[in-house]
Amino acid sequence: MAFTPLPLVDDFLANYHVGHALLVLFALSIVGTIPLGSRKIVSINSLLFGLLFLVTPVSELGGDPFTYRFIGIALLVVAPILYTTARE
């Protein structure tokens, strides 16, 4: 019988939830858009992730969902300011 690493992956991922995944995706997307040199793209990205943090159900965000809600609210406040101050 062939070895499948699925139990190892499952044991690793069991400690994380959707809130962690959204936070990692947000960080990776910001790192990916910085080389483009456009603050408008970074602000649109932040705005969309702010909406994702607010729209995601509380049951999916893990033990402390209000932390992710506050991150979403902060992103929704900061992103339009960043968009209006961008030059290009």
Tab-separated table of C-alpha atoms in Angstrom:
chain	number	residue	atom	x	y	z
A	1	MET	CA	0.000	0.000	0.000
A	2	ALA	CA	1.355	3.418	-0.952
A	3	PHE	CA	2.058	6.058	1.668
A	4	THR	CA	-0.232	9.076	1.510
A	5	PRO	CA	0.678	12.156	3.535
A	6	LEU	CA	-2.946	13.225	4.038
A	7	PRO	CA	-3.084	12.389	7.779
A	8	LEU	CA	0.051	14.475	8.316
A	9	VAL	CA	-1.459	17.405	6.424
A	10	ASP	CA	-4.742	17.004	8.289
A	11	ASP	CA	-2.993	17.016	11.674
A	12	PHE	CA	-1.126	20.177	10.691
A	13	LEU	CA	-4.195	22.020	9.374
A	14	ALA	CA	-6.470	21.009	12.260
A	15	ASN	CA	-4.951	23.772	14.414
A	16	TYR	CA	-5.916	26.555	11.996
A	17	HIS	CA	-9.211	28.086	10.889
A	18	VAL	CA	-10.542	30.421	8.195
A	19	GLY	CA	-9.417	33.529	10.077
A	20	HIS	CA	-5.814	32.365	9.993
A	21	ALA	CA	-6.098	31.504	6.300
A	22	LEU	CA	-7.548	34.936	5.455
A	23	LEU	CA	-4.797	36.664	7.393
A	24	VAL	CA	-2.073	34.699	5.587
A	25	LEU	CA	-3.711	35.327	2.200
A	26	PHE	CA	-3.957	39.045	2.977
A	27	ALA	CA	-0.282	39.219	3.919
A	28	LEU	CA	0.761	37.309	0.795
A	29	SER	CA	-1.418	39.458	-1.453
A	30	ILE	CA	0.047	42.659	0.000
A	31	VAL	CA	3.563	41.316	-0.534
A	32	GLY	CA	2.545	40.407	-4.094
A	33	THR	CA	1.142	43.840	-4.926
A	34	ILE	CA	3.939	45.951	-3.423
A	35	PRO	CA	6.318	45.372	-6.379
A	36	LEU	CA	3.683	46.824	-8.711
A	37	GLY	CA	4.274	50.200	-7.075
A	38	SER	CA	0.616	51.232	-7.055
A	39	ARG	CA	-0.973	52.267	-3.781
A	40	LYS	CA	-4.386	52.127	-5.444
A	41	ILE	CA	-4.044	48.383	-6.015
A	42	VAL	CA	-2.885	47.884	-2.428
A	43	SER	CA	-5.854	49.909	-1.166
A	44	ILE	CA	-8.364	47.999	-3.307
A	45	ASN	CA	-6.834	44.754	-2.058
A	46	SER	CA	-7.118	45.971	1.544
A	47	LEU	CA	-10.712	47.043	0.990
A	48	LEU	CA	-11.691	43.641	-0.385
A	49	PHE	CA	-10.015	41.772	2.455
A	50	GLY	CA	-11.690	44.123	4.946
A	51	LEU	CA	-15.025	43.119	3.467
A	52	LEU	CA	-14.022	39.455	3.620
A	53	PHE	CA	-13.141	39.757	7.297
A	54	LEU	CA	-16.534	41.330	8.025
A	55	VAL	CA	-18.656	39.019	5.859
A	56	THR	CA	-17.091	35.736	7.012
A	57	PRO	CA	-19.405	34.001	9.509
A	58	VAL	CA	-18.343	34.171	13.158
A	59	SER	CA	-18.386	30.383	13.467
A	60	GLU	CA	-15.676	30.110	10.796
A	61	LEU	CA	-13.298	32.621	12.402
A	62	GLY	CA	-12.268	30.453	15.346
A	63	GLY	CA	-12.004	31.212	19.048
A	64	ASP	CA	-11.719	35.014	18.931
A	65	PRO	CA	-13.781	36.243	15.964
A	66	PHE	CA	-13.963	39.858	17.109
A	67	THR	CA	-10.250	40.329	16.478
A	68	TYR	CA	-10.819	39.550	12.812
A	69	ARG	CA	-13.901	41.784	12.731
A	70	PHE	CA	-11.841	44.682	14.087
A	71	ILE	CA	-9.148	44.000	11.483
A	72	GLY	CA	-11.875	44.171	8.826
A	73	ILE	CA	-13.217	47.462	10.181
A	74	ALA	CA	-9.713	48.931	10.350
A	75	LEU	CA	-9.027	47.898	6.758
A	76	LEU	CA	-12.328	49.414	5.631
A	77	VAL	CA	-11.355	52.714	7.264
A	78	VAL	CA	-7.727	52.817	6.100
A	79	ALA	CA	-8.194	51.567	2.516
A	80	PRO	CA	-10.258	54.524	1.195
A	81	ILE	CA	-7.820	56.970	2.783
A	82	LEU	CA	-4.944	55.163	1.099
A	83	TYR	CA	-6.847	55.198	-2.204
A	84	THR	CA	-7.513	58.935	-2.137
A	85	THR	CA	-3.914	59.782	-1.256
A	86	ALA	CA	-2.490	57.604	-4.061
A	87	ARG	CA	-1.089	59.440	-7.060
A	88	GLU	CA	-1.509	56.841	-9.775
